[in-house]
Amino acid sequence: MAETTDIRTGPETDASRAAVEMWFDPICPWAWMTSRWLMEVETLRAIDVTWSVMSLAVLNEHRHDLDAAYRARMDEAWGPVRVIIAAAEGHGDSVIKPLYDAMGTRIHLRRMNDFDQVIRESLEEVGLPAALAKEAHHKKFDAALHRSHKRGISLVGTDVGTPIISVAGVAFFGPVVTPAPKGEDAAKLWDGCVLVASTPGFFELKRTRTLGPILD
């Protein structure tokens, strides 16, 4: 009988590690906190995370009920995801996470609102060509962006946003949590997410948010 991998088992007791994929938009603070949590989980559970792009701009591009301020935000949201996709197309998927980290640090921790500046500084930090910054304002890589977005959203349906996580054939939106749990709290949340998401017929567990993003 073939061995199976328990994705709730710590890496110190299981040599094989489960493949996990997270889709993010770098401008989303909730995805940022989920990503920091998932990085913590990766040190505590037998998982290896692949990072992929989804897009709030793509998710909302055909909506006509957005208020003016959010519509303006969505117009700006194209830039960072376009540049990450362009960088991955030219330099490989290994650049996605470092570029996300660099952008997210500036957007969420340093509270930088000029995405063009965020992109320029992030490209410089990770050693990628400055010329990639121009792709923020062009549609050259939009088809690849749509494919990455669709691959994630097709796993969970269109009535969700970012982030999306997929593991062992199970995908779910979230978790949406603030602040990002650390240590054993992070591991317990992972175990719970996997448990409920893998339950046949389970779709939703939700309550109203009473806190905004608590970033550290």
mmCIF file with all atom_site columns, C-alpha atoms in Angstrom:
data_model
loop_
_atom_site.group_PDB
_atom_site.id
_atom_site.type_symbol
_atom_site.label_atom_id
_atom_site.label_alt_id
_atom_site.label_comp_id
_atom_site.label_asym_id
_atom_site.label_entity_id
_atom_site.label_seq_id
_atom_site.pdbx_PDB_ins_code
_atom_site.Cartn_x
_atom_site.Cartn_y
_atom_site.Cartn_z
_atom_site.occupancy
_atom_site.B_iso_or_equiv
_atom_site.pdbx_formal_charge
_atom_site.auth_seq_id
_atom_site.auth_comp_id
_atom_site.auth_asym_id
_atom_site.auth_atom_id
_atom_site.pdbx_PDB_model_num
ATOM 1   C CA . MET A 1 1   ? 0.000   0.000  0.000   1.00 0.00 ? 1   MET A CA 1
ATOM 2   C CA . ALA A 1 2   ? 1.445   3.386  -0.992  1.00 0.00 ? 2   ALA A CA 1
ATOM 3   C CA . GLU A 1 3   ? 2.337   5.841  1.735   1.00 0.00 ? 3   GLU A CA 1
ATOM 4   C CA . THR A 1 4   ? 0.281   8.997  1.996   1.00 0.00 ? 4   THR A CA 1
ATOM 5   C CA . THR A 1 5   ? 1.505   12.367 3.163   1.00 0.00 ? 5   THR A CA 1
ATOM 6   C CA . ASP A 1 6   ? -0.242  13.943 6.128   1.00 0.00 ? 6   ASP A CA 1
ATOM 7   C CA . ILE A 1 7   ? 0.006   17.670 5.413   1.00 0.00 ? 7   ILE A CA 1
ATOM 8   C CA . ARG A 1 8   ? -0.525  18.347 9.107   1.00 0.00 ? 8   ARG A CA 1
ATOM 9   C CA . THR A 1 9   ? 2.723   16.591 9.999   1.00 0.00 ? 9   THR A CA 1
ATOM 10  C CA . GLY A 1 10  ? 5.756   18.720 10.771  1.00 0.00 ? 10  GLY A CA 1
ATOM 11  C CA . PRO A 1 11  ? 8.750   18.569 8.434   1.00 0.00 ? 11  PRO A CA 1
ATOM 12  C CA . GLU A 1 12  ? 10.902  17.020 11.144  1.00 0.00 ? 12  GLU A CA 1
ATOM 13  C CA . THR A 1 13  ? 8.822   13.818 11.062  1.00 0.00 ? 13  THR A CA 1
ATOM 14  C CA . ASP A 1 14  ? 7.953   13.477 7.364   1.00 0.00 ? 14  ASP A CA 1
ATOM 15  C CA . ALA A 1 15  ? 10.515  13.628 4.578   1.00 0.00 ? 15  ALA A CA 1
ATOM 16  C CA . SER A 1 16  ? 7.926   14.208 1.850   1.00 0.00 ? 16  SER A CA 1
ATOM 17  C CA . ARG A 1 17  ? 6.259   17.608 1.645   1.00 0.00 ? 17  ARG A CA 1
ATOM 18  C CA . ALA A 1 18  ? 2.866   18.489 0.178   1.00 0.00 ? 18  ALA A CA 1
ATOM 19  C CA . ALA A 1 19  ? 2.647   21.005 -2.652  1.00 0.00 ? 19  ALA A CA 1
ATOM 20  C CA . VAL A 1 20  ? 0.673   24.125 -1.755  1.00 0.00 ? 20  VAL A CA 1
ATOM 21  C CA . GLU A 1 21  ? -0.099  27.015 -4.084  1.00 0.00 ? 21  GLU A CA 1
ATOM 22  C CA . MET A 1 22  ? -1.216  30.494 -3.090  1.00 0.00 ? 22  MET A CA 1
ATOM 23  C CA . TRP A 1 23  ? -2.648  33.085 -5.487  1.00 0.00 ? 23  TRP A CA 1
ATOM 24  C CA . PHE A 1 24  ? -2.240  36.713 -4.428  1.00 0.00 ? 24  PHE A CA 1
ATOM 25  C CA . ASP A 1 25  ? -2.605  40.276 -5.603  1.00 0.00 ? 25  ASP A CA 1
ATOM 26  C CA . PRO A 1 26  ? 0.257   42.366 -4.185  1.00 0.00 ? 26  PRO A CA 1
ATOM 27  C CA . ILE A 1 27  ? -2.018  45.318 -3.385  1.00 0.00 ? 27  ILE A CA 1
ATOM 28  C CA . CYS A 1 28  ? -4.366  43.284 -1.146  1.00 0.00 ? 28  CYS A CA 1
ATOM 29  C CA . PRO A 1 29  ? -3.547  43.676 2.578   1.00 0.00 ? 29  PRO A CA 1
ATOM 30  C CA . TRP A 1 30  ? -5.519  40.564 3.499   1.00 0.00 ? 30  TRP A CA 1
ATOM 31  C CA . ALA A 1 31  ? -3.535  38.458 1.020   1.00 0.00 ? 31  ALA A CA 1
ATOM 32  C CA . TRP A 1 32  ? -0.346  39.967 2.431   1.00 0.00 ? 32  TRP A CA 1
ATOM 33  C CA . MET A 1 33  ? -1.198  38.785 5.943   1.00 0.00 ? 33  MET A CA 1
ATOM 34  C CA . THR A 1 34  ? -2.237  35.366 4.642   1.00 0.00 ? 34  THR A CA 1
ATOM 35  C CA . SER A 1 35  ? 1.088   35.066 2.845   1.00 0.00 ? 35  SER A CA 1
ATOM 36  C CA . ARG A 1 36  ? 3.028   35.911 6.011   1.00 0.00 ? 36  ARG A CA 1
ATOM 37  C CA . TRP A 1 37  ? 0.996   33.291 7.870   1.00 0.00 ? 37  TRP A CA 1
ATOM 38  C CA . LEU A 1 38  ? 1.630   30.700 5.160   1.00 0.00 ? 38  LEU A CA 1
ATOM 39  C CA . MET A 1 39  ? 5.368   31.395 5.321   1.00 0.00 ? 39  MET A CA 1
ATOM 40  C CA . GLU A 1 40  ? 5.185   30.609 9.037   1.00 0.00 ? 40  GLU A CA 1
ATOM 41  C CA . VAL A 1 41  ? 3.215   27.426 8.360   1.00 0.00 ? 41  VAL A CA 1
ATOM 42  C CA . GLU A 1 42  ? 5.873   26.308 5.880   1.00 0.00 ? 42  GLU A CA 1
ATOM 43  C CA . THR A 1 43  ? 8.354   26.095 8.775   1.00 0.00 ? 43  THR A CA 1
ATOM 44  C CA . LEU A 1 44  ? 5.948   24.078 10.935  1.00 0.00 ? 44  LEU A CA 1
ATOM 45  C CA . ARG A 1 45  ? 4.168   21.716 8.559   1.00 0.00 ? 45  ARG A CA 1
ATOM 46  C CA . ALA A 1 46  ? 5.368   19.489 5.714   1.00 0.00 ? 46  ALA A CA 1
ATOM 47  C CA . ILE A 1 47  ? 4.443   21.833 2.874   1.00 0.00 ? 47  ILE A CA 1
ATOM 48  C CA . ASP A 1 48  ? 6.217   23.657 0.052   1.00 0.00 ? 48  ASP A CA 1
ATOM 49  C CA . VAL A 1 49  ? 4.487   26.777 -1.235  1.00 0.00 ? 49  VAL A CA 1
ATOM 50  C CA . THR A 1 50  ? 4.357   27.972 -4.829  1.00 0.00 ? 50  THR A CA 1
ATOM 51  C CA . TRP A 1 51  ? 3.330   31.599 -5.328  1.00 0.00 ? 51  TRP A CA 1
ATOM 52  C CA . SER A 1 52  ? 1.065   32.652 -8.187  1.00 0.00 ? 52  SER A CA 1
ATOM 53  C CA . VAL A 1 53  ? -0.633  35.847 -9.285  1.00 0.00 ? 53  VAL A CA 1
ATOM 54  C CA . MET A 1 54  ? -4.321  36.619 -9.348  1.00 0.00 ? 54  MET A CA 1
ATOM 55  C CA . SER A 1 55  ? -5.696  40.097 -9.892  1.00 0.00 ? 55  SER A CA 1
ATOM 56  C CA . LEU A 1 56  ? -8.328  42.258 -8.273  1.00 0.00 ? 56  LEU A CA 1
ATOM 57  C CA . ALA A 1 57  ? -8.278  44.347 -11.453 1.00 0.00 ? 57  ALA A CA 1
ATOM 58  C CA . VAL A 1 58  ? -9.160  41.285 -13.520 1.00 0.00 ? 58  VAL A CA 1
ATOM 59  C CA . LEU A 1 59  ? -11.746 40.191 -10.964 1.00 0.00 ? 59  LEU A CA 1
ATOM 60  C CA . ASN A 1 60  ? -13.511 43.565 -11.165 1.00 0.00 ? 60  ASN A CA 1
ATOM 61  C CA . GLU A 1 61  ? -12.879 44.615 -14.762 1.00 0.00 ? 61  GLU A CA 1
ATOM 62  C CA . HIS A 1 62  ? -16.455 43.964 -15.965 1.00 0.00 ? 62  HIS A CA 1
ATOM 63  C CA . ARG A 1 63  ? -18.230 45.266 -12.872 1.00 0.00 ? 63  ARG A CA 1
ATOM 64  C CA . HIS A 1 64  ? -20.231 48.463 -13.223 1.00 0.00 ? 64  HIS A CA 1
ATOM 65  C CA . ASP A 1 65  ? -21.332 48.843 -9.595  1.00 0.00 ? 65  ASP A CA 1
ATOM 66  C CA . LEU A 1 66  ? -18.018 50.022 -8.163  1.00 0.00 ? 66  LEU A CA 1
ATOM 67  C CA . ASP A 1 67  ? -17.792 53.456 -6.595  1.00 0.00 ? 67  ASP A CA 1
ATOM 68  C CA . ALA A 1 68  ? -15.425 55.968 -8.156  1.00 0.00 ? 68  ALA A CA 1
ATOM 69  C CA . ALA A 1 69  ? -12.698 55.613 -5.532  1.00 0.00 ? 69  ALA A CA 1
ATOM 70  C CA . TYR A 1 70  ? -12.553 51.820 -5.801  1.00 0.00 ? 70  TYR A CA 1
ATOM 71  C CA . ARG A 1 71  ? -12.694 51.962 -9.593  1.00 0.00 ? 71  ARG A CA 1
ATOM 72  C CA . ALA A 1 72  ? -9.685  54.291 -9.547  1.00 0.00 ? 72  ALA A CA 1
ATOM 73  C CA . ARG A 1 73  ? -7.896  51.845 -7.253  1.00 0.00 ? 73  ARG A CA 1
ATOM 74  C CA . MET A 1 74  ? -8.626  48.994 -9.656  1.00 0.00 ? 74  MET A CA 1
ATOM 75  C CA . ASP A 1 75  ? -7.226  51.020 -12.546 1.00 0.00 ? 75  ASP A CA 1
ATOM 76  C CA . GLU A 1 76  ? -3.984  51.388 -10.588 1.00 0.00 ? 76  GLU A CA 1
ATOM 77  C CA . ALA A 1 77  ? -4.005  47.726 -9.541  1.00 0.00 ? 77  ALA A CA 1
ATOM 78  C CA . TRP A 1 78  ? -3.026  46.532 -13.025 1.00 0.00 ? 78  TRP A CA 1
ATOM 79  C CA . GLY A 1 79  ? 0.539   47.790 -12.667 1.00 0.00 ? 79  GLY A CA 1
ATOM 80  C CA . PRO A 1 80  ? 2.051   45.547 -9.963  1.00 0.00 ? 80  PRO A CA 1
ATOM 81  C CA . VAL A 1 81  ? 0.510   42.293 -11.243 1.00 0.00 ? 81  VAL A CA 1
ATOM 82  C CA . ARG A 1 82  ? 1.494   43.061 -14.834 1.00 0.00 ? 82  ARG A CA 1
ATOM 83  C CA . VAL A 1 83  ? 5.092   43.596 -13.780 1.00 0.00 ? 83  VAL A CA 1
ATOM 84  C CA . ILE A 1 84  ? 5.227   40.384 -11.726 1.00 0.00 ? 84  ILE A CA 1
ATOM 85  C CA . ILE A 1 85  ? 3.828   38.398 -14.651 1.00 0.00 ? 85  ILE A CA 1
ATOM 86  C CA . ALA A 1 86  ? 6.259   40.062 -17.065 1.00 0.00 ? 86  ALA A CA 1
ATOM 87  C CA . ALA A 1 87  ? 9.164   39.320 -14.728 1.00 0.00 ? 87  ALA A CA 1
ATOM 88  C CA . ALA A 1 88  ? 8.137   35.660 -14.416 1.00 0.00 ? 88  ALA A CA 1
ATOM 89  C CA . GLU A 1 89  ? 7.718   35.305 -18.170 1.00 0.00 ? 89  GLU A CA 1
ATOM 90  C CA . GLY A 1 90  ? 11.216  36.638 -18.769 1.00 0.00 ? 90  GLY A CA 1
ATOM 91  C CA . HIS A 1 91  ? 13.132  35.383 -15.742 1.00 0.00 ? 91  HIS A CA 1
ATOM 92  C CA . GLY A 1 92  ? 11.256  32.363 -14.402 1.00 0.00 ? 92  GLY A CA 1
ATOM 93  C CA . ASP A 1 93  ? 8.731   31.726 -11.656 1.00 0.00 ? 93  ASP A CA 1
ATOM 94  C CA . SER A 1 94  ? 11.424  31.915 -8.980  1.00 0.00 ? 94  SER A CA 1
ATOM 95  C CA . VAL A 1 95  ? 11.268  35.722 -9.137  1.00 0.00 ? 95  VAL A CA 1
ATOM 96  C CA . ILE A 1 96  ? 7.570   35.880 -8.190  1.00 0.00 ? 96  ILE A CA 1
ATOM 97  C CA . LYS A 1 97  ? 7.926   35.555 -4.411  1.00 0.00 ? 97  LYS A CA 1
ATOM 98  C CA . PRO A 1 98  ? 10.919  37.920 -3.958  1.00 0.00 ? 98  PRO A CA 1
ATOM 99  C CA . LEU A 1 99  ? 9.189   40.536 -6.090  1.00 0.00 ? 99  LEU A CA 1
ATOM 100 C CA . TYR A 1 100 ? 5.954   40.081 -4.141  1.00 0.00 ? 100 TYR A CA 1
ATOM 101 C CA . ASP A 1 101 ? 7.834   40.492 -0.866  1.00 0.00 ? 101 ASP A CA 1
ATOM 102 C CA . ALA A 1 102 ? 9.521   43.662 -2.094  1.00 0.00 ? 102 ALA A CA 1
ATOM 103 C CA . MET A 1 103 ? 6.292   45.181 -3.404  1.00 0.00 ? 103 MET A CA 1
ATOM 104 C CA . GLY A 1 104 ? 4.228   44.133 -0.405  1.00 0.00 ? 104 GLY A CA 1
ATOM 105 C CA . THR A 1 105 ? 6.706   45.565 2.076   1.00 0.00 ? 105 THR A CA 1
ATOM 106 C CA . ARG A 1 106 ? 6.454   48.939 0.375   1.00 0.00 ? 106 ARG A CA 1
ATOM 107 C CA . ILE A 1 107 ? 2.687   48.902 -0.152  1.00 0.00 ? 107 ILE A CA 1
ATOM 108 C CA . HIS A 1 108 ? 1.578   47.497 3.195   1.00 0.00 ? 108 HIS A CA 1
ATOM 109 C CA . LEU A 1 109 ? 4.338   48.281 5.681   1.00 0.00 ? 109 LEU A CA 1
ATOM 110 C CA . ARG A 1 110 ? 5.771   51.511 4.294   1.00 0.00 ? 110 ARG A CA 1
ATOM 111 C CA . ARG A 1 111 ? 2.351   52.670 3.072   1.00 0.00 ? 111 ARG A CA 1
ATOM 112 C CA . MET A 1 112 ? 3.659   53.809 -0.314  1.00 0.00 ? 112 MET A CA 1
ATOM 113 C CA . ASN A 1 113 ? 0.804   54.824 -2.630  1.00 0.00 ? 113 ASN A CA 1
ATOM 114 C CA . ASP A 1 114 ? 2.779   55.512 -5.799  1.00 0.00 ? 114 ASP A CA 1
ATOM 115 C CA . PHE A 1 115 ? 2.775   52.110 -7.463  1.00 0.00 ? 115 PHE A CA 1
ATOM 116 C CA . ASP A 1 116 ? 5.222   53.222 -10.150 1.00 0.00 ? 116 ASP A CA 1
ATOM 117 C CA . GLN A 1 117 ? 7.740   54.031 -7.422  1.00 0.00 ? 117 GLN A CA 1
ATOM 118 C CA . VAL A 1 118 ? 6.935   50.757 -5.649  1.00 0.00 ? 118 VAL A CA 1
ATOM 119 C CA . ILE A 1 119 ? 7.625   48.865 -8.866  1.00 0.00 ? 119 ILE A CA 1
ATOM 120 C CA . ARG A 1 120 ? 10.885  50.680 -9.640  1.00 0.00 ? 120 ARG A CA 1
ATOM 121 C CA . GLU A 1 121 ? 12.287  50.167 -6.145  1.00 0.00 ? 121 GLU A CA 1
ATOM 122 C CA . SER A 1 122 ? 11.154  46.538 -5.981  1.00 0.00 ? 122 SER A CA 1
ATOM 123 C CA . LEU A 1 123 ? 12.750  45.637 -9.290  1.00 0.00 ? 123 LEU A CA 1
ATOM 124 C CA . GLU A 1 124 ? 16.002  47.217 -8.123  1.00 0.00 ? 124 GLU A CA 1
ATOM 125 C CA . GLU A 1 125 ? 15.869  45.394 -4.780  1.00 0.00 ? 125 GLU A CA 1
ATOM 126 C CA . VAL A 1 126 ? 15.543  41.945 -6.348  1.00 0.00 ? 126 VAL A CA 1
ATOM 127 C CA . GLY A 1 127 ? 18.014  42.626 -9.158  1.00 0.00 ? 127 GLY A CA 1
ATOM 128 C CA . LEU A 1 128 ? 15.589  42.596 -12.076 1.00 0.00 ? 128 LEU A CA 1
ATOM 129 C CA . PRO A 1 129 ? 15.891  44.893 -15.115 1.00 0.00 ? 129 PRO A CA 1
ATOM 130 C CA . ALA A 1 130 ? 14.483  48.380 -14.580 1.00 0.00 ? 130 ALA A CA 1
ATOM 131 C CA . ALA A 1 131 ? 12.948  48.188 -18.059 1.00 0.00 ? 131 ALA A CA 1
ATOM 132 C CA . LEU A 1 132 ? 10.294  45.818 -16.700 1.00 0.00 ? 132 LEU A CA 1
ATOM 133 C CA . ALA A 1 133 ? 8.642   48.783 -14.990 1.00 0.00 ? 133 ALA A CA 1
ATOM 134 C CA . LYS A 1 134 ? 7.183   49.980 -18.281 1.00 0.00 ? 134 LYS A CA 1
ATOM 135 C CA . GLU A 1 135 ? 5.055   46.839 -18.501 1.00 0.00 ? 135 GLU A CA 1
ATOM 136 C CA . ALA A 1 136 ? 2.850   48.259 -15.725 1.00 0.00 ? 136 ALA A CA 1
ATOM 137 C CA . HIS A 1 137 ? 1.194   50.478 -18.331 1.00 0.00 ? 137 HIS A CA 1
ATOM 138 C CA . HIS A 1 138 ? 0.988   48.050 -21.247 1.00 0.00 ? 138 HIS A CA 1
ATOM 139 C CA . LYS A 1 139 ? -1.203  45.052 -22.013 1.00 0.00 ? 139 LYS A CA 1
ATOM 140 C CA . LYS A 1 140 ? 1.536   42.873 -23.493 1.00 0.00 ? 140 LYS A CA 1
ATOM 141 C CA . PHE A 1 141 ? 1.327   40.289 -20.698 1.00 0.00 ? 141 PHE A CA 1
ATOM 142 C CA . ASP A 1 142 ? -2.381  40.612 -19.892 1.00 0.00 ? 142 ASP A CA 1
ATOM 143 C CA . ALA A 1 143 ? -3.206  37.279 -21.546 1.00 0.00 ? 143 ALA A CA 1
ATOM 144 C CA . ALA A 1 144 ? -0.709  35.509 -19.262 1.00 0.00 ? 144 ALA A CA 1
ATOM 145 C CA . LEU A 1 145 ? -2.091  37.445 -16.284 1.00 0.00 ? 145 LEU A CA 1
ATOM 146 C CA . HIS A 1 146 ? -5.626  36.346 -17.124 1.00 0.00 ? 146 HIS A CA 1
ATOM 147 C CA . ARG A 1 147 ? -4.468  32.714 -17.415 1.00 0.00 ? 147 ARG A CA 1
ATOM 148 C CA . SER A 1 148 ? -2.814  32.779 -13.997 1.00 0.00 ? 148 SER A CA 1
ATOM 149 C CA . HIS A 1 149 ? -5.865  34.450 -12.467 1.00 0.00 ? 149 HIS A CA 1
ATOM 150 C CA . LYS A 1 150 ? -8.300  32.046 -14.140 1.00 0.00 ? 150 LYS A CA 1
ATOM 151 C CA . ARG A 1 151 ? -6.319  29.000 -13.017 1.00 0.00 ? 151 ARG A CA 1
ATOM 152 C CA . GLY A 1 152 ? -6.769  30.048 -9.398  1.00 0.00 ? 152 GLY A CA 1
ATOM 153 C CA . ILE A 1 153 ? -10.319 31.372 -9.527  1.00 0.00 ? 153 ILE A CA 1
ATOM 154 C CA . SER A 1 154 ? -11.553 28.302 -11.413 1.00 0.00 ? 154 SER A CA 1
ATOM 155 C CA . LEU A 1 155 ? -10.764 26.223 -8.328  1.00 0.00 ? 155 LEU A CA 1
ATOM 156 C CA . VAL A 1 156 ? -13.061 28.176 -6.019  1.00 0.00 ? 156 VAL A CA 1
ATOM 157 C CA . GLY A 1 157 ? -15.642 30.070 -8.089  1.00 0.00 ? 157 GLY A CA 1
ATOM 158 C CA . THR A 1 158 ? -16.174 33.691 -9.032  1.00 0.00 ? 158 THR A CA 1
ATOM 159 C CA . ASP A 1 159 ? -17.789 34.922 -5.804  1.00 0.00 ? 159 ASP A CA 1
ATOM 160 C CA . VAL A 1 160 ? -14.483 35.159 -3.914  1.00 0.00 ? 160 VAL A CA 1
ATOM 161 C CA . GLY A 1 161 ? -11.409 37.354 -4.007  1.00 0.00 ? 161 GLY A CA 1
ATOM 162 C CA . THR A 1 162 ? -7.768  37.110 -3.009  1.00 0.00 ? 162 THR A CA 1
ATOM 163 C CA . PRO A 1 163 ? -6.090  35.063 -1.608  1.00 0.00 ? 163 PRO A CA 1
ATOM 164 C CA . ILE A 1 164 ? -6.743  31.543 -2.871  1.00 0.00 ? 164 ILE A CA 1
ATOM 165 C CA . ILE A 1 165 ? -4.908  28.494 -1.526  1.00 0.00 ? 165 ILE A CA 1
ATOM 166 C CA . SER A 1 166 ? -4.769  25.033 -3.083  1.00 0.00 ? 166 SER A CA 1
ATOM 167 C CA . VAL A 1 167 ? -3.433  21.918 -1.359  1.00 0.00 ? 167 VAL A CA 1
ATOM 168 C CA . ALA A 1 168 ? -3.846  18.188 -2.000  1.00 0.00 ? 168 ALA A CA 1
ATOM 169 C CA . GLY A 1 169 ? -6.650  18.700 -4.505  1.00 0.00 ? 169 GLY A CA 1
ATOM 170 C CA . VAL A 1 170 ? -8.554  21.083 -2.229  1.00 0.00 ? 170 VAL A CA 1
ATOM 171 C CA . ALA A 1 171 ? -8.771  24.843 -2.796  1.00 0.00 ? 171 ALA A CA 1
ATOM 172 C CA . PHE A 1 172 ? -10.305 27.605 -0.704  1.00 0.00 ? 172 PHE A CA 1
ATOM 173 C CA . PHE A 1 173 ? -10.510 31.371 -0.410  1.00 0.00 ? 173 PHE A CA 1
ATOM 174 C CA . GLY A 1 174 ? -8.645  32.818 2.558   1.00 0.00 ? 174 GLY A CA 1
ATOM 175 C CA . PRO A 1 175 ? -8.125  32.503 5.378   1.00 0.00 ? 175 PRO A CA 1
ATOM 176 C CA . VAL A 1 176 ? -8.846  36.165 6.065   1.00 0.00 ? 176 VAL A CA 1
ATOM 177 C CA . VAL A 1 177 ? -7.211  36.763 9.432   1.00 0.00 ? 177 VAL A CA 1
ATOM 178 C CA . THR A 1 178 ? -5.731  39.680 11.343  1.00 0.00 ? 178 THR A CA 1
ATOM 179 C CA . PRO A 1 179 ? -3.049  39.800 12.549  1.00 0.00 ? 179 PRO A CA 1
ATOM 180 C CA . ALA A 1 180 ? -1.163  36.925 10.899  1.00 0.00 ? 180 ALA A CA 1
ATOM 181 C CA . PRO A 1 181 ? -0.838  34.106 13.482  1.00 0.00 ? 181 PRO A CA 1
ATOM 182 C CA . LYS A 1 182 ? 2.604   32.964 14.559  1.00 0.00 ? 182 LYS A CA 1
ATOM 183 C CA . GLY A 1 183 ? 4.026   29.735 15.927  1.00 0.00 ? 183 GLY A CA 1
ATOM 184 C CA . GLU A 1 184 ? 1.632   27.034 17.023  1.00 0.00 ? 184 GLU A CA 1
ATOM 185 C CA . ASP A 1 185 ? -1.340  29.333 16.424  1.00 0.00 ? 185 ASP A CA 1
ATOM 186 C CA . ALA A 1 186 ? -0.340  29.467 12.762  1.00 0.00 ? 186 ALA A CA 1
ATOM 187 C CA . ALA A 1 187 ? -0.025  25.689 12.577  1.00 0.00 ? 187 ALA A CA 1
ATOM 188 C CA . LYS A 1 188 ? -3.400  25.124 14.261  1.00 0.00 ? 188 LYS A CA 1
ATOM 189 C CA . LEU A 1 189 ? -5.113  27.488 11.834  1.00 0.00 ? 189 LEU A CA 1
ATOM 190 C CA . TRP A 1 190 ? -3.558  25.583 8.931   1.00 0.00 ? 190 TRP A CA 1
ATOM 191 C CA . ASP A 1 191 ? -4.766  22.255 10.291  1.00 0.00 ? 191 ASP A CA 1
ATOM 192 C CA . GLY A 1 192 ? -8.276  23.644 10.713  1.00 0.00 ? 192 GLY A CA 1
ATOM 193 C CA . CYS A 1 193 ? -8.402  25.171 7.234   1.00 0.00 ? 193 CYS A CA 1
ATOM 194 C CA . VAL A 1 194 ? -7.311  21.930 5.610   1.00 0.00 ? 194 VAL A CA 1
ATOM 195 C CA . LEU A 1 195 ? -9.751  19.915 7.703   1.00 0.00 ? 195 LEU A CA 1
ATOM 196 C CA . VAL A 1 196 ? -12.866 21.938 6.899   1.00 0.00 ? 196 VAL A CA 1
ATOM 197 C CA . ALA A 1 197 ? -11.945 22.612 3.270   1.00 0.00 ? 197 ALA A CA 1
ATOM 198 C CA . SER A 1 198 ? -11.416 18.894 2.603   1.00 0.00 ? 198 SER A CA 1
ATOM 199 C CA . THR A 1 199 ? -14.796 17.947 4.078   1.00 0.00 ? 199 THR A CA 1
ATOM 200 C CA . PRO A 1 200 ? -17.117 16.843 1.243   1.00 0.00 ? 200 PRO A CA 1
ATOM 201 C CA . GLY A 1 201 ? -19.895 19.342 0.716   1.00 0.00 ? 201 GLY A CA 1
ATOM 202 C CA . PHE A 1 202 ? -18.314 22.058 2.857   1.00 0.00 ? 202 PHE A CA 1
ATOM 203 C CA . PHE A 1 203 ? -18.476 25.509 1.262   1.00 0.00 ? 203 PHE A CA 1
ATOM 204 C CA . GLU A 1 204 ? -18.463 28.381 3.698   1.00 0.00 ? 204 GLU A CA 1
ATOM 205 C CA . LEU A 1 205 ? -17.655 29.467 7.236   1.00 0.00 ? 205 LEU A CA 1
ATOM 206 C CA . LYS A 1 206 ? -17.792 33.220 7.753   1.00 0.00 ? 206 LYS A CA 1
ATOM 207 C CA . ARG A 1 207 ? -18.410 36.066 10.176  1.00 0.00 ? 207 ARG A CA 1
ATOM 208 C CA . THR A 1 208 ? -18.397 39.849 9.827   1.00 0.00 ? 208 THR A CA 1
ATOM 209 C CA . ARG A 1 209 ? -14.952 41.459 10.081  1.00 0.00 ? 209 ARG A CA 1
ATOM 210 C CA . THR A 1 210 ? -14.676 43.753 13.087  1.00 0.00 ? 210 THR A CA 1
ATOM 211 C CA . LEU A 1 211 ? -10.966 44.563 12.640  1.00 0.00 ? 211 LEU A CA 1
ATOM 212 C CA . GLY A 1 212 ? -9.000  46.011 9.775   1.00 0.00 ? 212 GLY A CA 1
ATOM 213 C CA . PRO A 1 213 ? -5.602  44.701 8.658   1.00 0.00 ? 213 PRO A CA 1
ATOM 214 C CA . ILE A 1 214 ? -3.099  44.632 11.529  1.00 0.00 ? 214 ILE A CA 1
ATOM 215 C CA . LEU A 1 215 ? 0.275   44.695 9.823   1.00 0.00 ? 215 LEU A CA 1
ATOM 216 C CA . ASP A 1 216 ? 3.637   44.072 11.436  1.00 0.00 ? 216 ASP A CA 1
#
